[in-house]
Short mmCIF file of C-alpha atoms in Angstrom, two decimals:
data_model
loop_
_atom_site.label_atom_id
_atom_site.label_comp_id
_atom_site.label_asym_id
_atom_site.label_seq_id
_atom_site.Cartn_x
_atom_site.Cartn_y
_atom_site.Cartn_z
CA UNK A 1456 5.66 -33.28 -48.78
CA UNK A 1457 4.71 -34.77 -45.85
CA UNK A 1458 5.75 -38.89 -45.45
CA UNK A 1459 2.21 -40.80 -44.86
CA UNK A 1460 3.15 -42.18 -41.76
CA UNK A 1461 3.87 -38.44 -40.78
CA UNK A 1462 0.32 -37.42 -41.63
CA UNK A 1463 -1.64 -40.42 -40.45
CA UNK A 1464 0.89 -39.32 -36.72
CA UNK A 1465 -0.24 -35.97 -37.36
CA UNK A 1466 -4.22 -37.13 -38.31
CA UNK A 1467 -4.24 -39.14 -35.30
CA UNK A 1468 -3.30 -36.13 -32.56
CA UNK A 1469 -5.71 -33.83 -34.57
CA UNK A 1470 -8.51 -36.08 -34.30
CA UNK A 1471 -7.67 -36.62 -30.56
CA UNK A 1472 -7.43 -32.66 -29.99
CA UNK A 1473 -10.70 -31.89 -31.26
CA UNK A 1474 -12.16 -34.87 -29.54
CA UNK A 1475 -11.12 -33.64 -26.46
CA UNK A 1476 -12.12 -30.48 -26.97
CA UNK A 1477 -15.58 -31.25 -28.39
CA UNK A 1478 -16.14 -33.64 -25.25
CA UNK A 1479 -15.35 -30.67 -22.74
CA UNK A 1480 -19.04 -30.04 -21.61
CA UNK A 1481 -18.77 -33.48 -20.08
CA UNK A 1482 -16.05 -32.73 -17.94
CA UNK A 1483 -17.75 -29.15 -17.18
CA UNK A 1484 -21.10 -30.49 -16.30
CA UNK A 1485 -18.85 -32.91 -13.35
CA UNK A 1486 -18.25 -29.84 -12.37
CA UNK A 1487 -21.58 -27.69 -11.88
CA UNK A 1488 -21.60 -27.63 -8.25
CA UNK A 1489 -19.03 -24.54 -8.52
CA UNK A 1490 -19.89 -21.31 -9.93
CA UNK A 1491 -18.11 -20.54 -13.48
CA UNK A 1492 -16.03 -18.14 -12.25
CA UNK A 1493 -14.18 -20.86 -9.94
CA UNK A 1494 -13.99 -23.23 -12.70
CA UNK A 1495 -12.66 -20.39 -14.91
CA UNK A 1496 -9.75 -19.35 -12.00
CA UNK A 1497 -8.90 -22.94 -11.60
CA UNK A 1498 -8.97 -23.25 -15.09
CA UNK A 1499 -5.91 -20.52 -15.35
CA UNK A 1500 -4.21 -21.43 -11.89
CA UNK A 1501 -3.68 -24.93 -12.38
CA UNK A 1502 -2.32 -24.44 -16.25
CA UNK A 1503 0.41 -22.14 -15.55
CA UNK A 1504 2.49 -25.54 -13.90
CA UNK A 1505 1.46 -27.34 -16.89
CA UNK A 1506 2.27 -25.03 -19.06
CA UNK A 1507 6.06 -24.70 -16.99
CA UNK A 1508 6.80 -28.32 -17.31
CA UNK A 1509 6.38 -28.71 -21.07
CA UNK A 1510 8.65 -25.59 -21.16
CA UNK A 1511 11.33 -27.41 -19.15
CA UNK A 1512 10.96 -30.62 -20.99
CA UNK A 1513 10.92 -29.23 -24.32
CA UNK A 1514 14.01 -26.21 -22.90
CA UNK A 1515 12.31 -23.57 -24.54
CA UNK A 1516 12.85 -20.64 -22.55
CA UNK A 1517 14.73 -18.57 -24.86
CA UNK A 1518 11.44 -16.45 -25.80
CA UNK A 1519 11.06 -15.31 -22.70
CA UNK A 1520 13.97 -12.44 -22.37
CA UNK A 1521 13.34 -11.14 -25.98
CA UNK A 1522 9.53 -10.99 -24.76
CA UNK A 1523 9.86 -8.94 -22.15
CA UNK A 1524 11.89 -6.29 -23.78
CA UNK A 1525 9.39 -6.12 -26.30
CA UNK A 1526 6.12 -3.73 -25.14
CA UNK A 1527 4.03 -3.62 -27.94
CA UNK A 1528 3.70 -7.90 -28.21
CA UNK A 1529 3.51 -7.53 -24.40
CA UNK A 1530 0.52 -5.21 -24.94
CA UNK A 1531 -0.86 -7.82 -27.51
CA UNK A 1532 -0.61 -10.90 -25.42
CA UNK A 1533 -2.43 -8.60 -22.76
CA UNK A 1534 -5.02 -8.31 -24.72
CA UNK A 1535 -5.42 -12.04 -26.32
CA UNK A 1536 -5.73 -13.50 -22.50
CA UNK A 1537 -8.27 -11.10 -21.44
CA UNK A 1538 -10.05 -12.36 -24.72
CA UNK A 1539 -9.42 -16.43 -24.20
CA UNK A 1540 -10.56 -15.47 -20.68
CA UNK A 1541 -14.07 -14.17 -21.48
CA UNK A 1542 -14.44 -16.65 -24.13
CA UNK A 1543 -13.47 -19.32 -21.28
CA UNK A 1544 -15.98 -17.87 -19.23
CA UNK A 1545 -18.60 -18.08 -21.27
CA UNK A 1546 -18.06 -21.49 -22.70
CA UNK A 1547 -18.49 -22.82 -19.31
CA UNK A 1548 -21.11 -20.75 -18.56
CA UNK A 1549 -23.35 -21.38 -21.41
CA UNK A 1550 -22.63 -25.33 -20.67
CA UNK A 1551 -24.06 -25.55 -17.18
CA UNK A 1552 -26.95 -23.39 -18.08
CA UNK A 1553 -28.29 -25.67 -20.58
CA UNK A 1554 -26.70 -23.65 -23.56
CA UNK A 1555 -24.67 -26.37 -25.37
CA UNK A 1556 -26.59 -26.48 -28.47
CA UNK A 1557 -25.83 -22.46 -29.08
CA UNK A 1558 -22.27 -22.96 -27.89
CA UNK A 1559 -21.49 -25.47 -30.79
CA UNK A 1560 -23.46 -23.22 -32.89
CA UNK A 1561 -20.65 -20.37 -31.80
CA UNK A 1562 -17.99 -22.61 -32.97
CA UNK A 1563 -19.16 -23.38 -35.87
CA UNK A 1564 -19.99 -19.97 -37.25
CA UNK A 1565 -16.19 -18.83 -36.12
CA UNK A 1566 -14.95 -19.52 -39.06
CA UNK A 1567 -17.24 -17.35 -41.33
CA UNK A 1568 -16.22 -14.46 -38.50
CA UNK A 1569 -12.52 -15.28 -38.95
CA UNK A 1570 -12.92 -14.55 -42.73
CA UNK A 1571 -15.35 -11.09 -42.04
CA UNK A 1572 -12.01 -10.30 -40.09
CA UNK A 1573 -9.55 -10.90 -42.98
CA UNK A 1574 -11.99 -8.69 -44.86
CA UNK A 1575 -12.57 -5.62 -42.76
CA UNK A 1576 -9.51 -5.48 -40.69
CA UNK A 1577 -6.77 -7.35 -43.19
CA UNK A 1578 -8.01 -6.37 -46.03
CA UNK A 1579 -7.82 -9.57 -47.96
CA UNK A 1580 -9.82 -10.48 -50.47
CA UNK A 1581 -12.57 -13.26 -50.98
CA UNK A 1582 -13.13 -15.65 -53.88
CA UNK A 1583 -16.81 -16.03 -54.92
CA UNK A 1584 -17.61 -19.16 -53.29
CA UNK A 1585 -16.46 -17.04 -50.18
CA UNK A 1586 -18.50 -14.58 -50.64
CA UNK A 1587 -21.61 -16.68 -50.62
CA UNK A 1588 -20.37 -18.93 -47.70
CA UNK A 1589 -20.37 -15.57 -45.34
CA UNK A 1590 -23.79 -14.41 -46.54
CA UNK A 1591 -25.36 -17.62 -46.33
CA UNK A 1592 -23.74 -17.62 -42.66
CA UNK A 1593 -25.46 -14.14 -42.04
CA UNK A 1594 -28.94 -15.14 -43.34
CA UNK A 1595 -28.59 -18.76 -40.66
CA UNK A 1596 -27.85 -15.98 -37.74
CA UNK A 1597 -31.17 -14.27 -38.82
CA UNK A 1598 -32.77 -17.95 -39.21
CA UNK A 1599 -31.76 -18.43 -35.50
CA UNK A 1600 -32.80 -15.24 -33.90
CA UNK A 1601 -36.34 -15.97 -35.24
CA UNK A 1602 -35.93 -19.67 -33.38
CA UNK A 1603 -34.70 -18.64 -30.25
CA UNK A 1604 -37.00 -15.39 -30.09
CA UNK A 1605 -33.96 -13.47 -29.75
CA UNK A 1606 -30.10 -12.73 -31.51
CA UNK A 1607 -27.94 -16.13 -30.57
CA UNK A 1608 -26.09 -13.75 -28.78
CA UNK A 1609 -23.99 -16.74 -27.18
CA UNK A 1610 -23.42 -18.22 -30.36
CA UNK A 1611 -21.62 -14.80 -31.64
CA UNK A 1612 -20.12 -13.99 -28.45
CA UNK A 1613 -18.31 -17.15 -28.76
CA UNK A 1614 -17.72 -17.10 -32.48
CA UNK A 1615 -16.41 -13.24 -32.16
CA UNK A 1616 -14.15 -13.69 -29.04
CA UNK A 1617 -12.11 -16.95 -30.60
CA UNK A 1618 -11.91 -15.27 -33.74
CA UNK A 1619 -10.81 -12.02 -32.36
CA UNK A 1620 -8.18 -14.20 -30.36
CA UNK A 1621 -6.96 -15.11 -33.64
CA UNK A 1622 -6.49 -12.35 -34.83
CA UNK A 1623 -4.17 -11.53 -32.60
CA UNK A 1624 -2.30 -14.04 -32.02
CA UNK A 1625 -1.17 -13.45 -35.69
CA UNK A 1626 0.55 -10.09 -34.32
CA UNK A 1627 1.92 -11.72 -31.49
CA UNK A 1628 3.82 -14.86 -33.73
CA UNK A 1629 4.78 -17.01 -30.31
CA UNK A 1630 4.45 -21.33 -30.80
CA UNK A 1631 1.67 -22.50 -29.29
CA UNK A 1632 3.17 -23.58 -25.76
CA UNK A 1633 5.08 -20.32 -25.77
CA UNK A 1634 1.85 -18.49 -26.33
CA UNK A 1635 -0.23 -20.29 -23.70
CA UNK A 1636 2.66 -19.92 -21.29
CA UNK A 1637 2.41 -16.28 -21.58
CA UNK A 1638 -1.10 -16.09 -21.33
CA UNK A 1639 -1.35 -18.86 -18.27
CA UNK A 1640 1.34 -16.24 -16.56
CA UNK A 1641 -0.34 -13.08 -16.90
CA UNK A 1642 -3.67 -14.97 -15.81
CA UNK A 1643 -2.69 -16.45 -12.41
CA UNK A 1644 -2.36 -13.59 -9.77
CA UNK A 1645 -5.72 -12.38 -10.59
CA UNK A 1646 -6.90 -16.06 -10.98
CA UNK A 1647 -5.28 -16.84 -7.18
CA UNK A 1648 -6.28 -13.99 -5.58
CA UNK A 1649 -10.26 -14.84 -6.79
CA UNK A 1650 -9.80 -18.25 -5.17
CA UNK A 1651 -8.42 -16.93 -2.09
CA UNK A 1652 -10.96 -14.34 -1.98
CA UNK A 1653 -13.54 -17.23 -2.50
CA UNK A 1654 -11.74 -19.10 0.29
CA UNK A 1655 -12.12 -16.52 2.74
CA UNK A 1656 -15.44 -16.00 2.43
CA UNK A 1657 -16.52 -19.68 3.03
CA UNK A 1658 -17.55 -19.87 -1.11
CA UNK A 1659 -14.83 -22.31 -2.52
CA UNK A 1660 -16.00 -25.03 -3.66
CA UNK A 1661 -12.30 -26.31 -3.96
CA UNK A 1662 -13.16 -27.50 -0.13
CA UNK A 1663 -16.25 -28.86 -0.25
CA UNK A 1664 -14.56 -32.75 -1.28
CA UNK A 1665 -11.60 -34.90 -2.66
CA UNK A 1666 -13.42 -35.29 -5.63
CA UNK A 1667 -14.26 -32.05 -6.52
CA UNK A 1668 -10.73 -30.85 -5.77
CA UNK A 1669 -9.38 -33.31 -7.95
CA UNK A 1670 -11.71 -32.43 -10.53
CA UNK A 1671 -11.14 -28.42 -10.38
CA UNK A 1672 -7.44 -29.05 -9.89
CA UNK A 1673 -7.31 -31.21 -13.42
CA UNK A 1674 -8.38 -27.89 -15.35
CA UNK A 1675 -4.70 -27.51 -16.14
CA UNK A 1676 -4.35 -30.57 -17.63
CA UNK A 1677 -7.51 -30.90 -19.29
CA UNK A 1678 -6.56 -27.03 -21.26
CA UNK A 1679 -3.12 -28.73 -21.80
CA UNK A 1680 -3.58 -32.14 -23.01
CA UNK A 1681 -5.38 -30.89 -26.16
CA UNK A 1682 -3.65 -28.39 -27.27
CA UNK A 1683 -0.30 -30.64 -27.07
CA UNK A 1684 -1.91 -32.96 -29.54
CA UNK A 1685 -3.25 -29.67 -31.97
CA UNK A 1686 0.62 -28.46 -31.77
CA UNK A 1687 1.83 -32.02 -32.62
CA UNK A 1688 -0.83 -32.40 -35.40
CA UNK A 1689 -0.03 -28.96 -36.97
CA UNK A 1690 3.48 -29.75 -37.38
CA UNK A 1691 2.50 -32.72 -39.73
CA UNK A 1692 -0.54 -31.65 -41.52
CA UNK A 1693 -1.46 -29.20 -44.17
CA UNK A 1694 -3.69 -26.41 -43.50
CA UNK A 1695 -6.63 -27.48 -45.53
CA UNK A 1696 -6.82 -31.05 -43.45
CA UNK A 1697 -6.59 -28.78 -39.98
CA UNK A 1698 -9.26 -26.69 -40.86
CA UNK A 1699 -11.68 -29.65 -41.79
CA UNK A 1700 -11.15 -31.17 -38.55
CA UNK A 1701 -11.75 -28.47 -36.73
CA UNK A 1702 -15.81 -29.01 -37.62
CA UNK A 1703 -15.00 -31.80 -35.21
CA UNK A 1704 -14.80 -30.08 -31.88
CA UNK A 1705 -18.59 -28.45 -32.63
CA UNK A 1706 -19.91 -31.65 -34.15
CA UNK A 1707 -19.53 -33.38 -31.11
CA UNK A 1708 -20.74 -30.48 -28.90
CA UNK A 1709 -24.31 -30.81 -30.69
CA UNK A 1710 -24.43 -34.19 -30.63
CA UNK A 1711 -23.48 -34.11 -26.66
CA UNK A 1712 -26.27 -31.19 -26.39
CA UNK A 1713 -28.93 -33.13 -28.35
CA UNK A 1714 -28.64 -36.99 -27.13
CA UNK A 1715 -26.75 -36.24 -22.98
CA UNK A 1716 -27.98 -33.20 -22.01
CA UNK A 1717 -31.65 -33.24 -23.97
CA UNK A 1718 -31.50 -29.46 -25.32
CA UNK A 1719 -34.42 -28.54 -27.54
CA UNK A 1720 -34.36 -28.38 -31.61
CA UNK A 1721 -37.10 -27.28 -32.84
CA UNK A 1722 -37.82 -27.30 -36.97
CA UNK A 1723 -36.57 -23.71 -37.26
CA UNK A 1724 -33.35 -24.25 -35.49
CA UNK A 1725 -32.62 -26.71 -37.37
CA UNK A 1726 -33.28 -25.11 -40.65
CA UNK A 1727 -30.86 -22.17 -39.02
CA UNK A 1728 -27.81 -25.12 -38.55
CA UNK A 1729 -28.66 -26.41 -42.00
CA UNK A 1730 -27.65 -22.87 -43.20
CA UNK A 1731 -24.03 -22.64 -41.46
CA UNK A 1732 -23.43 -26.61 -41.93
CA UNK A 1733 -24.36 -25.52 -46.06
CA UNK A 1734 -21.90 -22.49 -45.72
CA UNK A 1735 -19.39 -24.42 -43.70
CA UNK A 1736 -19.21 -27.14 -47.05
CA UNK A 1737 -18.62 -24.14 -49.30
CA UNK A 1738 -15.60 -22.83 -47.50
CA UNK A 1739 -14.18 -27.05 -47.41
CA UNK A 1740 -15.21 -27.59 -51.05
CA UNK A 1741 -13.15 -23.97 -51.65
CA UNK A 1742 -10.28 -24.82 -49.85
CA UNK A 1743 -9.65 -28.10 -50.98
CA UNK A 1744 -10.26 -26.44 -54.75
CA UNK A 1745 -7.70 -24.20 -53.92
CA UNK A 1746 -4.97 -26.21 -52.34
CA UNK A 1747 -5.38 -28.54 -55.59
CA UNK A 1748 -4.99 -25.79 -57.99
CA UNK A 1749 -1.74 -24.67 -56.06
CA UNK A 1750 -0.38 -28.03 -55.71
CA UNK A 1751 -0.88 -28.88 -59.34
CA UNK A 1752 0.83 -25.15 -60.21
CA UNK A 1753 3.35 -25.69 -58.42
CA UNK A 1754 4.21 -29.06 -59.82
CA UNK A 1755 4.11 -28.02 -62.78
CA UNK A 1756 6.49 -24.98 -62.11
CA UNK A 1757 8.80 -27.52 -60.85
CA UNK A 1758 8.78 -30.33 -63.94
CA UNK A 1759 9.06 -26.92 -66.19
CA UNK A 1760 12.36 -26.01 -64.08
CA UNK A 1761 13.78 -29.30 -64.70
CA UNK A 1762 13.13 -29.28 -68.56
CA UNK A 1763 14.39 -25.63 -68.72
CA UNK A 1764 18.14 -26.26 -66.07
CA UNK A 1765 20.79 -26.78 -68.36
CA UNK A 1766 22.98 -29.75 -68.35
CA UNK A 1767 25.55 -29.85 -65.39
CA UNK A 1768 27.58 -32.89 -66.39
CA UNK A 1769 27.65 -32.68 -70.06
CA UNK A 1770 31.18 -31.15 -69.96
CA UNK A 1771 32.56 -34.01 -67.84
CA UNK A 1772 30.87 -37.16 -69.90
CA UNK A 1773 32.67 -35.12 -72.99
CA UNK A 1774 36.14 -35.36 -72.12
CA UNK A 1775 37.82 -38.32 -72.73
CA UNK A 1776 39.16 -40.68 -69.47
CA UNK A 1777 42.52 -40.69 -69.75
CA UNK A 1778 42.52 -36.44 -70.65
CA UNK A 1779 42.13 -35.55 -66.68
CA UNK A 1780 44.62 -37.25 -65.69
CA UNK A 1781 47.06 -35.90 -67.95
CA UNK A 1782 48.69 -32.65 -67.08
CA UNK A 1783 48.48 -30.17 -69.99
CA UNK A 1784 51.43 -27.42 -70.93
CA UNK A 1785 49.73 -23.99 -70.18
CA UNK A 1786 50.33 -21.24 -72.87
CA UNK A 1787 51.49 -17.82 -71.49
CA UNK A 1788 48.55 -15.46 -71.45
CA UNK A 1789 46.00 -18.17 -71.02
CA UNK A 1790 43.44 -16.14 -68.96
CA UNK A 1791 42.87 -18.31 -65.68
CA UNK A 1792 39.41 -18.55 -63.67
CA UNK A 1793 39.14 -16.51 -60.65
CA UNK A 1794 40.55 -17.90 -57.23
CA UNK A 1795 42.49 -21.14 -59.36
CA UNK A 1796 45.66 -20.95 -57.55
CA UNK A 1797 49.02 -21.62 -59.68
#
């Protein structure tokens, strides 16, 4: 177990991760003047020397040769940054088109995707309360394509691409700054070349001030910076607390889209919300059910192994003081332990 000063470390960066991330459309909207594909290239150019100087602070670069001899996770981590990428993309996207409110609504139905995944392409299996958090989740995407007059089709986009990037990363098993290294690397030659291809054409908007270079230039950091703190706060807290705070990141993202940037909520919306916030508190109430039952089993397992372990020192406290230190006459034939040495 965890020491509490550990976990209140470890509460402290996950708090500040999803913070950061739920605060994100801020630092997006600063940035509107440039298309989303620049912010997206910046986004990937400028995280790549981020990404290389927590590697050479940390000296982890051991991954890298066993990596590269290795096709199939080559193939994998392929795939995983051309899915971060389009979820990127459209992130930014749907936040500087006045989409925020259905972008937090992505984020918040990812994890009712993430367990449709375990089902139909891990085969795991679902406990009841499960069960009804996923179909409530499917009747609150039917809910919102009545509101919006159309399927949420951000929303699932969203919700589909982080949970497919998920998935797998699971096949891919690299740390977190080993993963987004890789990733960062195989993004920034086609990242580059789109800013220099913006460049020559007169479209960059990299050169249109000091302020807005600054601001495109900070991507790195601001895809860093959070994900250090996530990395830091996994290390020191259980599963169950991670996933609860990860409501955080999309809780903030609706609160930016209803009170800073003045989205629309109409009745039926918000009946559609209800539906995945009511699903969302089945999967918590189930997990923290759960991890109690298995904490309690397994402390149980262990006081039964310490009634059940025979005594170790009952031997010694039996002999008398003085009898070790008196040598004893050994009869011939006296069979003698294994490895006792004359």
């Amino acid at each position: 177990m965890q020491p509490r000063s550990d976990q209140r470390t470890g509460l402290a960066y996950g708090i500040a991760a999803y913070t950061m991330w739920g605060l994100l459309p801020l630092y997006w909207r600063l940035l509107d003047a440039a298309a989303p594909s620049e912010i997206l290239a910046h986004r990937m150019v400028w995280s790549l020397p981020v990404a290389v100087v927590l590697l050479a602070v940390l000296r982890r670069w051991s991954w890298i040769g066993p990596l590269l001899r290795q096709p199939r996770r080559l193939g994998l981590i392929l795939i995983s940054t051309l899915v971060i990428s389009a979820n990127w993309f459209l992130y930014i996207w749907a936040v500087n088109s006045g989409h925020v409110l259905e972008a937090s609504l992505g984020y918040f139905i990812n994890p009712l995707v993430s367990i449709a995944f375990g089902v139909l392409v891990l085969r795991e299996r679902l406990r009841p309360l499960q069960w009804a958090a996923v179909g409530i989740g499917a009747l609150a995407v039917l809910v919102m394509t009545v509101a919006y007059g159309r399927m949420p089709w951000i929303a699932l986009a969203l919700a589909f691409s982080f949970a497919t990037y998920g998935l797998v990363k699971k096949g891919i098993k690299l740390d977190g700054i080993e993963g987004f290294s890789a990733e960062t690397a195989l993004q920034l030659l086609p990242a580059l070349g789109f800013l220099i291809f913006l460049g020559l054409r007169g479209e960059a908007g990299f050169t249109t001030g000091v302020g807005q270079a600054l601001l495109l230039s900070a991507c790195g950091v601001a895809t860093a910076v959070p994900l250090i703190c996530f990395g830091a706060s996994a290390m020191r807290l259980p599963l169950t607390m991670i996933g609860m705070l990860q409501y955080l990141a999309p809780t903030f993202q609706f609160l930016l889209g209803l009170t800073v940037f003045h989205e629309t909520m109409p009745p039926e919306r918000w009946a559609g919300f209800a539906l995945v916030w009511l699903a969302l508190a089945m999967l918590t109430w189930d997990a923290l059910r759960t991890a109690g039952r298995a904490r309690a089993a397994l402390a149980e397992a262990a006081a039964q192994a310490a009634v059940a372990a025979p005594p170790t020192e009952v031997a010694t406290e039996a002999t008398p003081a003085g009898a070790a230190a008196q040598p004893t006459a050994e009869q011939p034939g006296t069979p003698r332990p294994p490895g006792l040495t004359p």
